[in-house]
XYZ file of C-alpha atoms in Angstrom:
559
model
C -26.002 13.680 40.960
C -25.242 11.737 44.103
C -22.523 12.972 46.463
C -21.285 9.441 47.053
C -17.590 9.063 46.244
C -16.681 6.916 43.240
C -15.810 3.311 43.953
C -12.366 2.565 42.500
C -12.238 -0.417 40.180
C -9.722 -2.006 42.537
C -12.334 -1.993 45.334
C -14.963 -3.578 43.105
C -12.689 -6.145 41.486
C -10.776 -6.874 44.657
C -7.298 -6.152 43.311
C -4.498 -4.577 45.279
C -3.484 -1.833 42.859
C -5.201 0.641 40.572
C -5.428 -0.857 37.063
C -5.344 1.180 33.850
C -8.927 0.897 32.551
C -10.539 3.322 35.014
C -13.026 3.062 37.816
C -16.485 1.855 38.689
C -18.795 4.528 40.151
C -21.285 4.284 42.982
C -24.890 3.536 41.935
C -26.766 6.577 40.609
C -23.702 8.621 39.671
C -23.780 7.906 35.924
C -26.426 8.903 33.395
C -25.044 7.836 30.024
C -24.746 4.311 28.537
C -23.456 2.102 31.320
C -23.291 -1.290 32.943
C -24.656 -1.454 36.473
C -24.748 -4.404 38.783
C -23.156 -6.728 41.282
C -19.589 -7.853 40.784
C -17.901 -11.114 41.749
C -17.020 -9.913 45.255
C -20.595 -8.787 45.993
C -20.047 -5.029 45.672
C -22.369 -2.939 43.536
C -21.357 -0.200 41.109
C -21.734 1.332 37.635
C -19.269 1.448 34.761
C -19.537 3.935 31.834
C -19.466 2.471 28.321
C -17.141 3.911 25.696
C -17.210 3.163 21.964
C -15.394 -0.076 22.752
C -15.423 -1.605 26.228
C -13.506 -4.844 26.768
C -14.199 -7.077 29.774
C -12.087 -9.865 31.191
C -9.607 -10.965 33.819
C -6.524 -9.387 32.219
C -5.456 -5.929 33.537
C -5.436 -4.489 29.998
C -9.219 -4.780 29.705
C -11.334 -1.635 29.997
C -13.336 -3.324 32.743
C -11.249 -5.822 34.676
C -13.122 -8.634 36.430
C -10.988 -10.638 38.833
C -12.896 -13.908 38.686
C -11.651 -17.395 37.885
C -14.842 -18.037 35.904
C -14.026 -15.132 33.580
C -11.559 -15.492 30.699
C -8.612 -13.121 30.249
C -10.326 -11.541 27.234
C -13.941 -12.525 27.801
C -16.162 -10.199 25.762
C -16.514 -6.686 24.362
C -19.362 -4.183 24.147
C -18.991 -2.074 21.019
C -20.961 0.938 19.853
C -22.383 0.327 16.375
C -24.271 3.346 15.095
C -26.836 4.206 17.783
C -26.734 0.752 19.390
C -24.370 -1.329 21.500
C -23.291 -4.774 20.346
C -22.123 -7.439 22.805
C -19.644 -9.957 21.354
C -18.243 -12.977 23.166
C -14.512 -13.542 22.526
C -14.622 -17.344 22.568
C -14.610 -17.302 26.367
C -14.255 -20.586 28.246
C -17.524 -20.343 30.205
C -19.538 -18.212 27.797
C -21.416 -14.919 27.967
C -25.104 -14.967 28.922
C -27.818 -12.377 28.302
C -31.117 -12.826 30.100
C -30.143 -16.388 30.883
C -29.279 -17.338 27.278
C -25.765 -18.061 26.077
C -24.938 -15.735 23.181
C -22.071 -15.210 20.835
C -23.170 -11.826 19.502
C -26.161 -9.724 20.509
C -27.445 -6.195 20.023
C -28.246 -5.002 23.549
C -31.499 -3.486 24.724
C -32.079 -1.367 27.776
C -32.475 -3.612 30.817
C -30.639 -6.658 29.437
C -28.818 -8.603 32.152
C -25.324 -9.761 31.229
C -23.781 -12.615 33.194
C -20.019 -13.174 33.154
C -18.847 -15.684 35.722
C -20.091 -14.438 39.097
C -20.807 -10.888 37.902
C -24.312 -9.737 36.979
C -24.386 -6.488 35.000
C -27.462 -4.709 33.650
C -27.163 -2.672 30.445
C -28.639 0.845 30.504
C -28.782 2.790 27.247
C -28.591 6.156 29.005
C -31.838 7.705 27.849
C -33.240 5.506 25.129
C -31.005 6.361 22.186
C -28.668 3.404 22.456
C -31.396 0.793 22.533
C -33.380 2.038 19.532
C -32.595 0.924 15.999
C -33.948 2.034 12.653
C -33.392 -1.443 11.249
C -33.048 -4.773 12.951
C -29.634 -6.287 13.570
C -28.248 -9.785 13.558
C -27.744 -12.024 16.576
C -25.518 -15.092 16.444
C -26.436 -17.504 19.206
C -25.011 -20.740 20.523
C -27.626 -23.431 19.942
C -27.748 -24.718 23.487
C -31.535 -24.738 23.860
C -32.663 -26.022 20.456
C -30.318 -27.735 18.015
C -31.227 -27.005 14.378
C -32.338 -29.939 12.254
C -30.312 -30.252 9.034
C -32.815 -31.271 6.363
C -30.569 -31.194 3.268
C -26.970 -30.573 2.269
C -25.665 -29.607 -1.186
C -21.988 -29.488 -2.123
C -21.283 -25.928 -3.154
C -19.915 -25.386 -6.675
C -17.637 -22.395 -7.009
C -18.934 -21.562 -10.480
C -21.714 -22.689 -12.768
C -20.475 -25.359 -15.137
C -22.559 -25.819 -18.277
C -22.457 -29.106 -20.143
C -21.796 -29.190 -23.903
C -24.905 -29.767 -26.017
C -23.858 -33.325 -26.926
C -23.608 -34.181 -23.209
C -27.234 -33.281 -22.458
C -28.853 -36.692 -22.141
C -32.182 -35.889 -20.484
C -34.643 -33.128 -19.726
C -33.658 -32.880 -16.036
C -30.066 -32.066 -16.984
C -31.273 -29.405 -19.389
C -33.488 -27.904 -16.699
C -30.585 -27.770 -14.240
C -28.361 -25.923 -16.710
C -31.205 -23.591 -17.615
C -31.684 -22.767 -13.925
C -27.987 -21.928 -13.579
C -28.207 -19.699 -16.646
C -31.358 -17.994 -15.338
C -29.735 -17.224 -11.968
C -26.524 -15.956 -13.576
C -28.469 -13.746 -15.998
C -30.668 -12.317 -13.243
C -27.687 -11.742 -10.974
C -25.666 -9.846 -13.574
C -28.720 -7.878 -14.675
C -29.221 -6.537 -11.159
C -25.655 -6.424 -9.876
C -23.779 -5.563 -13.062
C -20.306 -4.134 -12.533
C -20.999 -2.849 -9.013
C -17.717 -2.219 -7.159
C -18.836 -0.455 -3.981
C -18.888 -3.183 -1.339
C -21.951 -1.977 0.577
C -23.991 -1.493 -2.583
C -22.797 -4.872 -3.898
C -23.911 -6.690 -0.748
C -27.308 -4.976 -0.826
C -27.828 -6.023 -4.444
C -26.834 -9.626 -3.673
C -29.551 -9.752 -1.024
C -32.111 -8.223 -3.400
C -31.366 -10.956 -5.939
C -31.969 -13.571 -3.221
C -35.311 -11.933 -2.370
C -36.338 -11.824 -6.019
C -35.631 -15.523 -6.611
C -36.669 -16.909 -3.215
C -39.582 -16.476 -0.822
C -37.349 -15.416 2.077
C -38.294 -13.104 4.920
C -34.749 -12.202 5.978
C -31.357 -12.405 4.318
C -27.899 -11.727 5.731
C -24.413 -11.668 4.223
C -21.613 -12.653 6.587
C -18.074 -11.861 5.442
C -15.024 -13.745 6.650
C -12.159 -11.929 8.373
C -8.498 -12.917 8.010
C -8.740 -15.090 11.130
C -11.727 -16.946 9.655
C -14.350 -15.374 11.942
C -17.659 -14.307 10.378
C -19.351 -10.970 10.918
C -22.682 -9.727 9.455
C -22.090 -6.988 6.885
C -25.481 -6.574 5.216
C -29.083 -7.441 6.107
C -32.348 -7.237 4.187
C -35.845 -7.802 5.630
C -39.081 -8.172 3.696
C -41.061 -6.692 6.591
C -39.837 -3.620 8.446
C -39.757 -4.401 12.173
C -37.373 -4.188 15.092
C -36.896 -7.928 15.510
C -33.390 -9.306 15.405
C -32.450 -11.858 12.760
C -31.274 -14.841 14.791
C -28.595 -17.038 13.232
C -27.436 -20.292 14.782
C -23.733 -20.534 15.450
C -24.042 -24.280 14.789
C -25.340 -23.631 11.274
C -22.549 -21.181 10.474
C -19.991 -23.626 11.809
C -21.428 -26.476 9.717
C -21.271 -24.366 6.546
C -17.727 -23.103 7.116
C -16.360 -26.532 8.056
C -18.021 -28.555 5.292
C -18.041 -25.804 2.637
C -21.535 -27.051 1.764
C -24.944 -25.389 1.532
C -27.378 -26.483 4.244
C -31.147 -26.404 4.667
C -32.317 -26.306 8.292
C -35.347 -25.945 10.511
C -35.194 -24.850 14.146
C -37.384 -23.465 16.897
C -37.074 -19.762 17.678
C -37.801 -18.623 21.211
C -38.145 -15.007 20.215
C -36.400 -12.369 18.141
C -33.428 -12.352 20.532
C -33.900 -15.725 22.237
C -35.562 -14.014 25.195
C -36.685 -16.441 27.872
C -39.925 -14.535 28.404
C -41.615 -15.656 25.197
C -42.646 -19.148 24.139
C -41.585 -21.364 21.295
C -45.187 -21.626 20.163
C -45.532 -17.871 19.774
C -42.593 -17.683 17.380
C -43.075 -20.938 15.483
C -40.661 -23.013 13.432
C -38.231 -21.285 11.151
C -36.871 -22.633 7.855
C -33.399 -21.396 6.996
C -30.682 -21.855 4.390
C -27.007 -21.008 4.639
C -24.571 -21.196 1.718
C -20.791 -20.603 1.647
C -19.380 -17.895 -0.617
C -16.447 -19.727 -2.212
C -13.995 -18.307 -4.714
C -10.827 -20.133 -5.781
C -11.006 -22.300 -2.702
C -11.220 -19.299 -0.362
C -14.229 -18.880 1.930
C -15.259 -15.254 1.546
C -18.376 -15.470 3.659
C -21.794 -17.034 4.135
C -25.153 -16.111 2.591
C -28.076 -16.803 4.965
C -31.844 -16.723 4.337
C -34.789 -17.623 6.562
C -38.572 -17.514 6.716
C -41.206 -18.150 9.390
C -44.259 -18.031 7.149
C -44.764 -21.791 7.174
C -43.052 -24.986 8.293
C -40.516 -26.387 5.809
C -41.006 -23.377 3.556
C -37.743 -23.997 1.709
C -37.029 -27.056 -0.404
C -33.860 -28.618 -1.737
C -34.581 -26.842 -5.030
C -34.534 -23.510 -3.177
C -31.205 -24.503 -1.666
C -29.785 -25.080 -5.143
C -31.089 -21.691 -6.265
C -29.393 -20.006 -3.283
C -26.224 -21.966 -4.072
C -26.313 -20.553 -7.597
C -26.715 -17.026 -6.243
C -23.812 -17.631 -3.839
C -21.561 -18.812 -6.683
C -22.189 -15.607 -8.610
C -21.916 -13.507 -5.441
C -18.518 -14.981 -4.553
C -17.187 -14.103 -8.013
C -18.622 -10.587 -7.719
C -16.993 -10.133 -4.302
C -13.655 -11.331 -5.660
C -13.913 -9.013 -8.672
C -14.892 -6.105 -6.425
C -11.933 -6.725 -4.134
C -9.601 -7.063 -7.119
C -10.926 -3.830 -8.647
C -10.409 -1.965 -5.373
C -6.867 -3.307 -5.133
C -6.123 -2.258 -8.715
C -7.558 1.206 -8.099
C -5.476 1.518 -4.947
C -2.366 0.313 -6.769
C -2.962 2.823 -9.549
C -3.262 5.637 -7.016
C -0.243 4.393 -5.076
C 1.835 3.972 -8.223
C 0.863 7.454 -9.417
C 1.831 8.925 -6.037
C 5.127 7.048 -5.850
C 6.052 7.836 -9.459
C 6.209 11.503 -8.513
C 9.341 10.974 -6.447
C 10.623 7.421 -7.076
C 12.231 5.858 -10.112
C 9.775 3.603 -12.008
C 11.622 0.422 -10.954
C 11.652 1.497 -7.306
C 7.973 2.510 -7.389
C 7.041 -0.873 -8.869
C 9.011 -2.678 -6.152
C 7.108 -0.742 -3.479
C 3.685 -1.398 -5.077
C 4.407 -5.124 -5.453
C 5.386 -5.337 -1.787
C 9.022 -6.258 -2.421
C 10.133 -3.068 -0.679
C 8.508 -1.389 2.313
C 7.929 2.345 2.147
C 8.687 4.024 5.446
C 5.367 5.285 6.785
C 7.090 6.437 9.956
C 10.360 8.331 9.714
C 13.520 6.497 10.799
C 17.234 7.280 10.830
C 19.158 6.103 7.756
C 22.164 7.044 5.666
C 21.363 9.134 2.599
C 23.302 10.864 -0.138
C 21.605 14.141 -0.966
C 21.802 16.477 -3.974
C 20.686 20.081 -4.340
C 20.831 21.642 -7.830
C 19.993 25.360 -8.011
C 19.767 27.806 -10.944
C 22.049 30.780 -10.541
C 20.669 34.275 -11.178
C 17.114 33.002 -11.474
C 15.517 36.183 -10.081
C 17.056 38.490 -12.694
C 16.306 35.933 -15.416
C 12.641 35.794 -14.371
C 12.445 39.602 -14.439
C 13.795 39.688 -17.998
C 11.505 36.951 -19.383
C 7.735 36.756 -19.462
C 6.021 34.543 -16.827
C 5.114 32.034 -19.550
C 8.739 31.780 -20.717
C 9.947 31.376 -17.120
C 7.471 28.552 -16.418
C 8.387 26.809 -19.684
C 12.099 27.029 -18.813
C 11.518 25.620 -15.317
C 9.425 22.743 -16.658
C 12.147 21.841 -19.149
C 14.809 22.080 -16.427
C 12.860 20.011 -13.884
C 11.983 17.334 -16.456
C 15.611 16.946 -17.494
C 16.829 16.782 -13.891
C 14.145 14.243 -12.891
C 15.064 11.962 -15.797
C 18.722 11.899 -14.723
C 17.782 11.252 -11.084
C 15.516 8.334 -12.030
C 18.187 6.916 -14.357
C 20.398 6.448 -11.294
C 17.410 5.191 -9.180
C 17.394 8.202 -6.912
C 14.408 9.664 -5.085
C 13.113 12.966 -6.438
C 12.447 14.632 -3.104
C 10.989 17.965 -4.161
C 11.210 21.090 -6.301
C 11.969 24.182 -4.245
C 11.437 27.277 -6.385
C 14.219 26.934 -8.995
C 16.019 24.198 -7.053
C 15.848 20.394 -7.253
C 16.415 18.131 -4.228
C 17.109 14.396 -4.623
C 18.246 11.637 -2.292
C 19.727 8.149 -2.499
C 18.788 5.759 0.297
C 15.487 4.288 1.531
C 13.188 2.841 0.324
C 15.852 1.042 -1.765
C 19.443 1.353 -0.597
C 22.376 0.531 -2.896
C 25.959 -0.021 -1.742
C 27.107 2.627 -4.260
C 24.521 5.303 -3.436
C 27.182 7.967 -2.911
C 28.732 7.118 -6.290
C 25.298 7.230 -7.948
C 24.726 10.694 -6.504
C 28.035 12.018 -7.867
C 27.430 10.494 -11.319
C 23.955 12.007 -11.323
C 25.352 15.447 -10.441
C 27.824 15.385 -13.336
C 25.218 14.133 -15.801
C 22.915 16.917 -14.636
C 25.528 19.369 -15.893
C 25.597 17.491 -19.229
C 21.820 17.867 -19.540
C 22.046 21.557 -18.699
C 24.697 22.056 -21.414
C 22.404 20.367 -23.957
C 19.523 22.495 -22.738
C 21.657 25.639 -23.125
C 22.552 24.744 -26.724
C 18.849 24.868 -27.531
C 18.342 28.089 -25.597
C 21.255 29.855 -27.293
C 20.022 28.697 -30.710
C 16.682 30.309 -29.842
C 18.287 33.579 -28.866
C 17.978 33.057 -25.110
C 20.578 33.296 -22.390
C 22.063 30.030 -21.080
C 21.315 29.028 -17.502
C 23.911 28.145 -14.903
C 23.384 25.600 -12.126
C 25.401 25.001 -8.966
C 25.214 21.540 -7.347
C 25.991 20.390 -3.801
C 26.266 16.751 -2.647
C 26.605 15.337 0.875
C 26.294 11.929 2.569
C 25.257 11.319 6.169
C 22.514 10.291 8.574
C 18.995 11.724 8.151
C 15.428 10.941 9.185
C 13.700 9.393 6.167
C 10.006 8.659 5.665
C 6.588 10.247 5.258
C 6.639 13.554 7.113
C 3.839 16.119 7.393
C 0.237 16.382 8.548
C -2.516 13.780 8.167
C -4.003 15.781 5.302
C -0.754 16.494 3.465
C 2.574 14.736 3.774
C 5.552 13.850 1.613
C 8.323 11.299 1.500
C 11.477 13.208 2.352
C 14.732 13.300 4.308
C 15.434 15.726 7.144
C 18.632 16.277 9.086
C 21.986 18.051 9.342
C 23.403 16.070 6.410
C 20.617 17.408 4.176
C 21.273 20.963 5.353
C 24.978 20.564 4.559
C 24.190 19.487 0.993
C 22.033 22.600 0.614
C 24.846 24.821 1.954
C 27.358 23.281 -0.467
C 24.927 23.948 -3.311
C 24.737 27.593 -2.226
C 28.550 27.898 -2.365
C 28.935 26.138 -5.724
C 29.454 28.314 -8.784
C 27.504 27.845 -12.008
C 28.563 24.594 -13.688
C 30.307 23.372 -10.506
C 29.687 20.272 -8.350
C 30.858 20.544 -4.743
C 30.797 17.352 -2.675
C 31.663 16.739 0.959
C 34.599 14.578 1.982
C 32.138 11.997 3.329
C 30.514 11.590 -0.102
C 33.800 11.342 -1.996
C 35.140 8.789 0.486
C 31.996 6.640 0.279
C 31.889 6.888 -3.534
C 35.267 5.170 -3.821
C 37.716 5.243 -6.768
C 36.804 6.230 -10.320
C 36.031 9.903 -9.708
C 38.258 12.802 -10.706
C 38.154 15.353 -7.909
C 40.212 18.240 -6.621
C 40.258 19.528 -3.096
C 39.027 23.010 -2.331
C 39.707 25.031 0.753
C 37.698 24.075 3.810
C 34.308 25.708 3.357
C 32.608 27.586 6.136
C 28.928 26.836 5.741
C 26.105 28.570 7.530
C 24.986 26.857 10.718
C 28.239 24.980 11.366
C 31.028 26.091 13.691
C 33.659 23.965 11.963
C 34.459 24.187 8.256
C 33.406 21.407 5.881
C 36.207 19.709 3.883
C 34.950 19.699 0.300
C 35.965 18.585 -3.192
C 35.168 19.809 -6.667
C 33.961 16.826 -8.686
C 35.152 16.993 -12.311
C 34.573 13.628 -13.950
C 34.253 9.886 -13.479
C 35.618 6.864 -15.292
C 33.396 5.750 -18.153
C 31.455 8.981 -18.390
């Protein structure tokens, strides 16, 4: 490696301070994927490529280019598999590769990229970045050769079949038969496919089976309306790029109509080194994927076998395929959403009341993915003498008792729309607060605690009738600030509350006798009137220097 010192990006770009993105190195210092060349101020250097390298005038770009001809966010070079993809970000003056204006292009070793006054050469760093196992897709601005639009067909979102008494001629019957044939063939091959990648591949295979196309591409629309290629199928295996005219895509998306075109192709990537004659005239069709008025993407097919290879009939066939494909995409997306909702609902139902879980799934309430400080009322309910009880009973009897206890406690918690935080050995923890906060959360917690004792009494009646010892449960309740949200590792996390107020509730539970509910002064004060309580001596709980004023909760109005 050369001993030349690295050239700071500020020296190359001509700025007065060191920007965030990094630095440009002296020529010969880098070996991996990189951009090397002459910058706007005439200095030469090399810049290493990461998985995503943004270029533009703004300081936040990975590679900042201080040049009035360069947009603030001009373009990006992104690693896609083993290749690098250059994408223009709707820059004012455009991005050029080998002298051709491009919107999106898979780079090859030695490509020259022009941005304003900068000339940068792409190096793949050893040959791996520039090699592909299958050809990609290049979207180009049609500056050199405008495509000729030979036919346009209004796209129908679904195949409409006429009643038998409305069929007046043979042509009408043939049209409906063609729709039926396409729909039957599509569903035979695609079926109930839900995996998006597999679905897109099957859509393209249907197009190949019904049309004499050489290449087919599915573009899917993003939320901002931009199109990106998601699947490609080629009849012949080669390394040539499938070139798609930006003008054609724009025409399809703006008119929502299927178009049949013919245009001249300079070469597989619009290279200036090859002639129009060598590549010939290409016939192409592009059809919108429409579902319920929403543009989901564009289906594109082309061939170079012969001039005007596609006819208007072929365009109608592709339109029929697109209609079925749009429905399949919508159904696939809906199925994925339902599956995700089922999983989400199942997860939430473990610790949220059914009504609260439904509100979260429907989007009415936001679940805290990042912990934040909030007021909670917390309950701990613990079985007294559990260790000796477990020693006296068989493991099966102990598990059965715990399951009955936990089920009863969870039902009471959910009745008052509390959050079942967790089971800790023979103890239950519940909270009232986010994701849904009620003005009477403290009161709900106290009512829940008393009704827990009612459930335990009913449970004990059954146990005594079966010749078993009754169980005793002590309950502690406290209200205060805590951090609430999903807490844990990326692999395993839980929705919980953490803080001193939670610890205090646990300490009160530890001091409560069997059949007793001890609540802090804060909880009783927030709960308001309607509760029968009696003060107990100030309790000294572990971890606190000062005692905690507490009350024994006995009853509430309307119980």
